[in-house]
Tab-separated table of C-alpha atoms in Angstrom:
chain	number	residue	atom	x	y	z
A	1	MET	CA	13.743	-52.288	-9.073
A	2	ALA	CA	10.434	-51.783	-7.110
A	3	ASP	CA	12.197	-51.944	-3.713
A	4	SER	CA	14.689	-48.955	-4.826
A	5	ILE	CA	11.741	-46.490	-5.509
A	6	LEU	CA	9.906	-47.508	-2.219
A	7	VAL	CA	13.406	-47.002	-0.322
A	8	GLN	CA	13.729	-43.414	-2.138
A	9	LEU	CA	10.210	-42.654	-1.296
A	10	ARG	CA	10.725	-43.290	2.388
A	11	LYS	CA	13.872	-41.491	2.637
A	12	GLY	CA	12.403	-38.546	1.077
A	13	ALA	CA	9.380	-38.284	3.445
A	14	LEU	CA	11.268	-39.392	6.704
A	15	ASP	CA	11.850	-35.770	7.823
A	16	LEU	CA	7.970	-35.099	7.358
A	17	CYS	CA	6.903	-38.216	8.899
A	18	VAL	CA	9.149	-37.239	12.055
A	19	LEU	CA	7.685	-33.863	11.920
A	20	ALA	CA	4.276	-35.023	11.744
A	21	VAL	CA	4.617	-37.550	14.484
A	22	LEU	CA	5.951	-34.867	16.732
A	23	SER	CA	3.255	-32.457	15.791
A	24	ARG	CA	0.846	-34.509	17.924
A	25	GLY	CA	2.895	-33.923	21.135
A	26	GLU	CA	6.135	-34.768	22.611
A	27	SER	CA	7.719	-38.348	22.178
A	28	TYR	CA	10.898	-40.192	23.060
A	29	GLY	CA	13.384	-41.776	20.268
A	30	TYR	CA	12.107	-45.323	20.761
A	31	GLU	CA	8.115	-44.273	20.522
A	32	ILE	CA	8.844	-42.236	17.233
A	33	ALA	CA	11.016	-45.196	15.755
A	34	SER	CA	8.205	-47.667	16.637
A	35	ARG	CA	5.429	-45.349	15.049
A	36	LEU	CA	7.677	-45.116	11.785
A	37	VAL	CA	8.312	-48.756	11.568
A	38	ALA	CA	4.617	-49.387	12.011
A	39	ALA	CA	3.517	-46.657	9.558
A	40	VAL	CA	6.290	-46.693	6.932
A	41	GLY	CA	8.788	-49.244	7.587
A	42	MET	CA	11.504	-46.997	8.495
A	43	GLY	CA	13.664	-48.206	11.517
A	44	GLU	CA	15.263	-47.055	14.732
A	45	GLY	CA	18.914	-46.695	13.141
A	46	THR	CA	17.614	-44.364	10.643
A	47	ILE	CA	16.007	-41.957	13.398
A	48	TYR	CA	18.433	-41.073	15.823
A	49	PRO	CA	21.053	-39.203	13.329
A	50	LEU	CA	17.844	-37.428	11.776
A	51	MET	CA	16.963	-36.359	15.522
A	52	ARG	CA	20.250	-34.942	16.093
A	53	ARG	CA	20.275	-33.038	12.985
A	54	MET	CA	16.719	-31.550	13.665
A	55	GLN	CA	17.972	-30.479	16.972
A	56	ASN	CA	20.991	-28.788	15.471
A	57	ASP	CA	18.803	-27.066	12.929
A	58	GLY	CA	16.476	-25.697	15.779
A	59	LEU	CA	13.284	-27.897	14.455
A	60	VAL	CA	13.155	-29.800	17.836
A	61	ALA	CA	13.957	-29.422	21.414
A	62	THR	CA	14.828	-31.991	23.993
A	63	ARG	CA	14.468	-32.924	27.652
A	64	ILE	CA	15.795	-35.846	29.605
A	65	VAL	CA	13.420	-37.714	31.953
A	66	GLU	CA	14.494	-40.343	34.540
A	67	SER	CA	12.597	-43.661	33.700
A	68	SER	CA	11.774	-46.080	36.532
A	69	ASN	CA	12.230	-49.144	34.010
A	70	GLY	CA	15.831	-48.302	32.632
A	71	PRO	CA	17.816	-45.334	31.408
A	72	PRO	CA	16.620	-41.950	31.145
A	73	ARG	CA	14.669	-40.947	28.125
A	74	LYS	CA	15.219	-38.184	25.777
A	75	TYR	CA	11.912	-36.514	24.672
A	76	TYR	CA	11.754	-34.478	21.465
A	77	ARG	CA	9.189	-31.805	20.809
A	78	LEU	CA	8.797	-29.383	17.933
A	79	THR	CA	9.905	-25.865	18.452
A	80	PRO	CA	7.814	-23.006	16.778
A	81	LEU	CA	10.364	-23.188	13.820
A	82	GLY	CA	9.756	-27.005	13.607
A	83	GLN	CA	6.104	-26.316	13.512
A	84	SER	CA	6.228	-23.795	10.904
A	85	VAL	CA	8.602	-26.152	8.795
A	86	PHE	CA	6.028	-29.011	9.451
A	87	GLU	CA	3.231	-27.143	8.018
A	88	ALA	CA	5.097	-26.139	4.905
A	89	HIS	CA	6.383	-29.511	4.214
A	90	ARG	CA	2.906	-30.791	4.688
A	91	ARG	CA	1.486	-28.359	2.113
A	92	ASP	CA	4.403	-29.182	-0.289
A	93	TRP	CA	3.712	-33.059	0.112
A	94	ARG	CA	-0.057	-32.634	-0.464
A	95	SER	CA	0.516	-30.491	-3.646
A	96	PHE	CA	3.003	-32.908	-4.982
A	97	ALA	CA	1.199	-36.135	-3.751
A	98	GLY	CA	-1.912	-34.594	-5.683
A	99	ALA	CA	0.105	-34.009	-8.804
A	100	VAL	CA	1.539	-37.392	-9.075
A	101	ASP	CA	-2.055	-38.966	-8.322
A	102	THR	CA	-3.366	-37.042	-11.207
A	103	LEU	CA	-0.738	-38.240	-13.367
A	104	LEU	CA	-1.249	-41.707	-12.348
A	105	GLU	CA	-5.086	-41.670	-12.893
A	106	ASP	CA	-4.502	-40.743	-16.560
A	107	LEU	CA	-2.862	-44.307	-17.208
A	108	PRO	CA	-5.083	-46.958	-18.987
């Protein structure tokens, strides 16, 4: 049962986490996935469909860069809309997390 709430929390926060990574600057898919694995345990298979959706929604823009070490890399960056959505989601997350923390502090 404890695992199921953790999975749901990860899924619910994944968009925010990706936007947070990209708010720090442009990044390619594998790099985004690696950061998320290290930080919250979300993997590569989850990232690419989300990145396509974010691109279709106008939250991220992409560019292809040739790589001397393999195939070309697709780099993602926040659009102005993506930055605005990130800022709104971050405010909402902090408010929600604060409310949950307050409820949890009242427990014996």
